[in-house]
Amino acid sequence: MTVNRRDFIRILGAAAATGLAGCAGAPAVHSGAAGDLLPQRARRIVVVGGGFGGTIAAKYARMADPSIEVVLIDRDRSHFSCPFSNLHFIGKRDIGENEFGYSKMASTWGVKTVFGEVSAIDGAARKVILDEGFITYDRLILSPGIDFRFDEIEGYDAKRTPLAMPHAWKAGEQTRLLKKQLDAMENGGTVVMAIPPAPYRCPPGPYERACMIAHYLKTQKPKSKLIVLDGNDQIASKGKLFSAAWETFYKGIIDYRPAHKVAKADAQAMLVDTGVEAIKGQVINLIPSQKAGLIAAAAGVLGDDKRWCPVDPITYESAKVPRIHVIGDAASIAPMPKSGNAANSQGKMCAYNVVQLMNGKEPMLPTMVNVCYSYINPEQAVTISSVYKIGPDGKLTDNKTTKTTANIDPYITKLEAKYGTGWITAILDEMTS
Amino acid sequence: MKLASTRMKLWLAGAGFAAVAGIAPAQAAQPATPEMLTLTCYACHGTRGASAGPLQPSIGGQNAKYMFDTLKRYQSGERPSTVMGRIMAGYSDPEIKAIAEQLAKYPFVAATHQKGVDPAKAELGKALHDQHCKKCHQDNGRDFAEGAGILGGQWLGFLKVVFEEYKAGKRSMPKEMQERIGKVSDADCDNLAHFYAAQKH
Ligand SMILES: Cc1cc2nc3c(=O)[nH]c(=O)nc-3n(C[C@H](O)[C@H](O)[C@H](O)COP(=O)(O)OP(=O)(O)OC[C@H]3O[C@@H](n4cnc5c(N)ncnc54)[C@H](O)[C@@H]3O)c2cc1C
């Protein structure tokens, strides 16, 4: 039964790939027409964003109902995973290992992949607009991740500042750049890291990075220091655990300053200014405040905060525009955090329920899991985990399941670190196979 | 939007939520199918429970009763875990049963392509297995007789952790197995792990 169904999907996938030879991955072939890039012959789901949420939504929609066509669009032919990119700074995992492409999406699941920038979405006409033309949909799943609110920092130039003060909050070149700067810095230089106020992608991510940079300094540049300017009043996630780790491993290296929001940046002078004091760094990792990927604004799905997209917690359908579903970092779906594991769970639940709706059936009650690993040194990691369901009031709740690793006891944190490497292998494999 | 269906109210009650009269969910919805309930597991254990390794165990194709008992032992803390105990706190018994039965329908995919399995150690492990373990872990650990899970073809990284837990007395086991494991040295446990990991299906 299972085998038959899987084979069926494979065959279908192969057929779809042939039928699409001219256009899978190359909308430019159709350019000139500025018209319909993929005339619709079957019911269709379009997914925008081939990251943690989008790849999974595309794959699981095909699994739920292979008679529905799925088109996955990303601006890039490969994606760099942010999860585990912090390990690049201590040389434990090269950022190259975090890069993945989309070939099996087509060959295994029959997902049609299109590469190009989505510049607009016409929710009324149900069209996704790219430079070369448009693609129509019955339902759209948006998983565009985040973009930055550069205008929140005076003096920030969207092009030049990240080259001098990398954020490395979208992985890839930015991660490499920050590592290069750390390597080039003299022993004794000061590193400054600036954390934006929540909500931002990956609540524990900045504090994990502080551990990694501090470990690098401790072992490679022992005369150096790391100043952490936190836009939050306290450590935003796993606070007790990170405090314990900093006390145990990085005493005298990390200078943590809560409630220090950077208001101004001067990339030439290598200065960041909190409004109270200006701080100079040889290396500055300035992470700006965040909002949903820009396409969310163009699609008209932002909420009243003008930052994130309110959605129905069962179907992820936008509260603003029907037939557009938003998942991942871009969605505003408290109490879930903006994490890769959360986006993965949401992608699956959203895909299954979009298929239910397209088949005229009631959606199903979703269950989402989030487990986030943070390394505190090369051999030890801590996690935070939750299970989310719809509560009796129809709202999403963790039902008090949110728990962290109890403490930084070496036995359990070493085991967590081992399973952490298993987690990244598993989740990337799921997105690419 | 429609009011909550009776089915949803029943489901909520079953899931351990106190059904609050008069408050309607945002949208009518039906309970998740067993298939949908298993999807979150795949982020760590692989699509349909076929793990990509090298640490997280494959969970597809295990015996449904063993799976249910294991998940309940994680939930109660009887079996030690890093994350599984915390995750299982979010599931009701009927959900755990549905998950266990659904996963049992998928094939157990042996980790035949895994790196690091040492044939010499596996050979030493085979002799130990035949002597001490085959009574319960039949067919070179590929069978799930006597209420145990499939060991043959499991990921080496996971098996090593399990043996460390047994040796350190962190995890309970049947009395007879305890006697047998007691006779086996740490190095021999490692050989046994290589033996089970080396099994093809
Ligand atoms: C340093 C760091 C560490 C992290 N560690 C963890 C961790 O350990 N565990 C964890 O669970 N999470 C972690 N995260 C969080 C995780 O990266 C995000 O939550 C996750 O990537 C969100 O998935 P997404 O699908 O919403 O967005 P993304 O994964 O960012 O995917 C968005 C995709 O959409 C594409 N796109 C956007 N707009 C357009 C457009 N207009 N046209 C075409 N394509 C478009 C982009 O190219 C991109 O490929 C970390 C994040 C950071 C920065």
XYZ file of C-alpha atoms in Angstrom, chain B residues 63-187:
125
model
C 6.035 -2.963 16.666
C 3.041 -0.808 17.675
C 2.877 -2.075 21.244
C 6.605 -1.584 21.788
C 6.283 1.915 20.357
C 3.334 2.789 22.613
C 5.111 1.438 25.711
C 8.308 3.287 24.799
C 6.535 6.593 24.307
C 4.672 6.163 27.601
C 7.970 5.377 29.368
C 9.462 8.559 27.966
C 6.398 10.484 29.122
C 6.613 9.180 32.686
C 10.385 9.634 32.835
C 10.926 5.915 33.430
C 13.101 5.876 30.326
C 15.753 8.619 30.324
C 15.807 11.100 27.453
C 17.031 14.495 26.405
C 13.941 15.679 24.522
C 11.502 12.760 24.083
C 10.069 12.970 27.597
C 9.345 16.651 27.186
C 7.785 16.125 23.752
C 5.528 13.290 24.902
C 4.122 15.527 27.648
C 2.102 17.164 24.868
C 0.262 14.016 23.771
C -2.749 12.132 25.162
C -2.917 8.334 25.384
C -5.296 7.975 22.404
C -2.935 10.140 20.355
C 0.102 8.099 21.379
C -1.758 4.938 20.426
C -2.709 6.387 17.042
C 0.896 7.482 16.413
C 2.297 4.086 17.411
C -0.125 2.247 15.132
C 0.473 4.584 12.208
C 4.270 4.333 12.429
C 4.019 0.542 12.570
C 2.440 0.611 9.094
C 5.549 2.095 7.478
C 8.596 -0.013 6.628
C 11.589 -0.133 8.979
C 14.353 1.234 6.760
C 17.696 -0.279 7.762
C 20.622 2.142 7.815
C 22.584 0.106 5.298
C 24.633 3.029 4.008
C 25.834 4.289 7.391
C 29.459 5.200 7.940
C 31.695 3.980 10.739
C 30.493 0.392 11.104
C 33.564 -1.778 11.730
C 33.157 -5.305 10.268
C 35.750 -6.727 12.700
C 33.828 -5.379 15.688
C 30.571 -6.604 14.175
C 32.078 -10.084 13.900
C 33.033 -10.063 17.590
C 29.565 -8.751 18.379
C 27.913 -11.629 16.552
C 29.469 -14.229 18.856
C 28.289 -12.277 21.913
C 24.813 -11.874 20.454
C 24.512 -15.594 19.750
C 25.652 -16.393 23.255
C 23.611 -13.884 25.267
C 20.958 -12.020 23.351
C 19.434 -13.985 20.514
C 16.754 -15.571 22.663
C 14.875 -12.283 22.782
C 16.412 -10.262 19.936
C 15.743 -12.839 17.253
C 16.922 -12.882 13.647
C 20.073 -10.916 14.530
C 17.978 -8.237 16.201
C 15.855 -7.661 13.128
C 12.754 -9.113 14.696
C 10.703 -7.543 17.457
C 9.966 -10.565 19.549
C 9.511 -10.479 23.337
C 8.406 -6.857 23.486
C 11.703 -5.397 22.276
C 12.247 -3.066 19.342
C 14.155 -3.703 16.134
C 17.909 -3.385 16.729
C 19.235 -4.790 13.436
C 19.896 -1.975 10.989
C 19.468 0.768 13.595
C 21.881 3.720 13.596
C 25.210 3.070 15.297
C 25.287 6.465 17.022
C 21.955 5.743 18.690
C 22.852 2.173 19.688
C 26.039 3.415 21.356
C 24.055 5.914 23.441
C 21.579 3.193 24.443
C 24.357 0.840 25.562
C 25.986 3.632 27.584
C 22.630 4.243 29.284
C 22.246 0.563 30.105
C 25.794 0.228 31.385
C 25.436 3.330 33.549
C 22.217 1.928 35.012
C 20.230 4.883 33.697
C 17.645 2.764 31.893
C 15.707 -0.196 33.194
C 15.570 -3.506 31.297
C 14.092 -6.975 31.700
C 15.756 -8.884 34.552
C 17.196 -11.566 32.286
C 18.655 -8.994 29.921
C 20.176 -7.189 32.897
C 21.960 -10.377 33.927
C 23.264 -10.830 30.388
C 24.380 -7.244 29.915
C 26.103 -7.507 33.303
C 28.336 -10.217 31.863
C 29.343 -8.111 28.857
C 32.202 -5.567 29.099
C 31.971 -1.983 27.822
C 34.156 -2.888 24.843
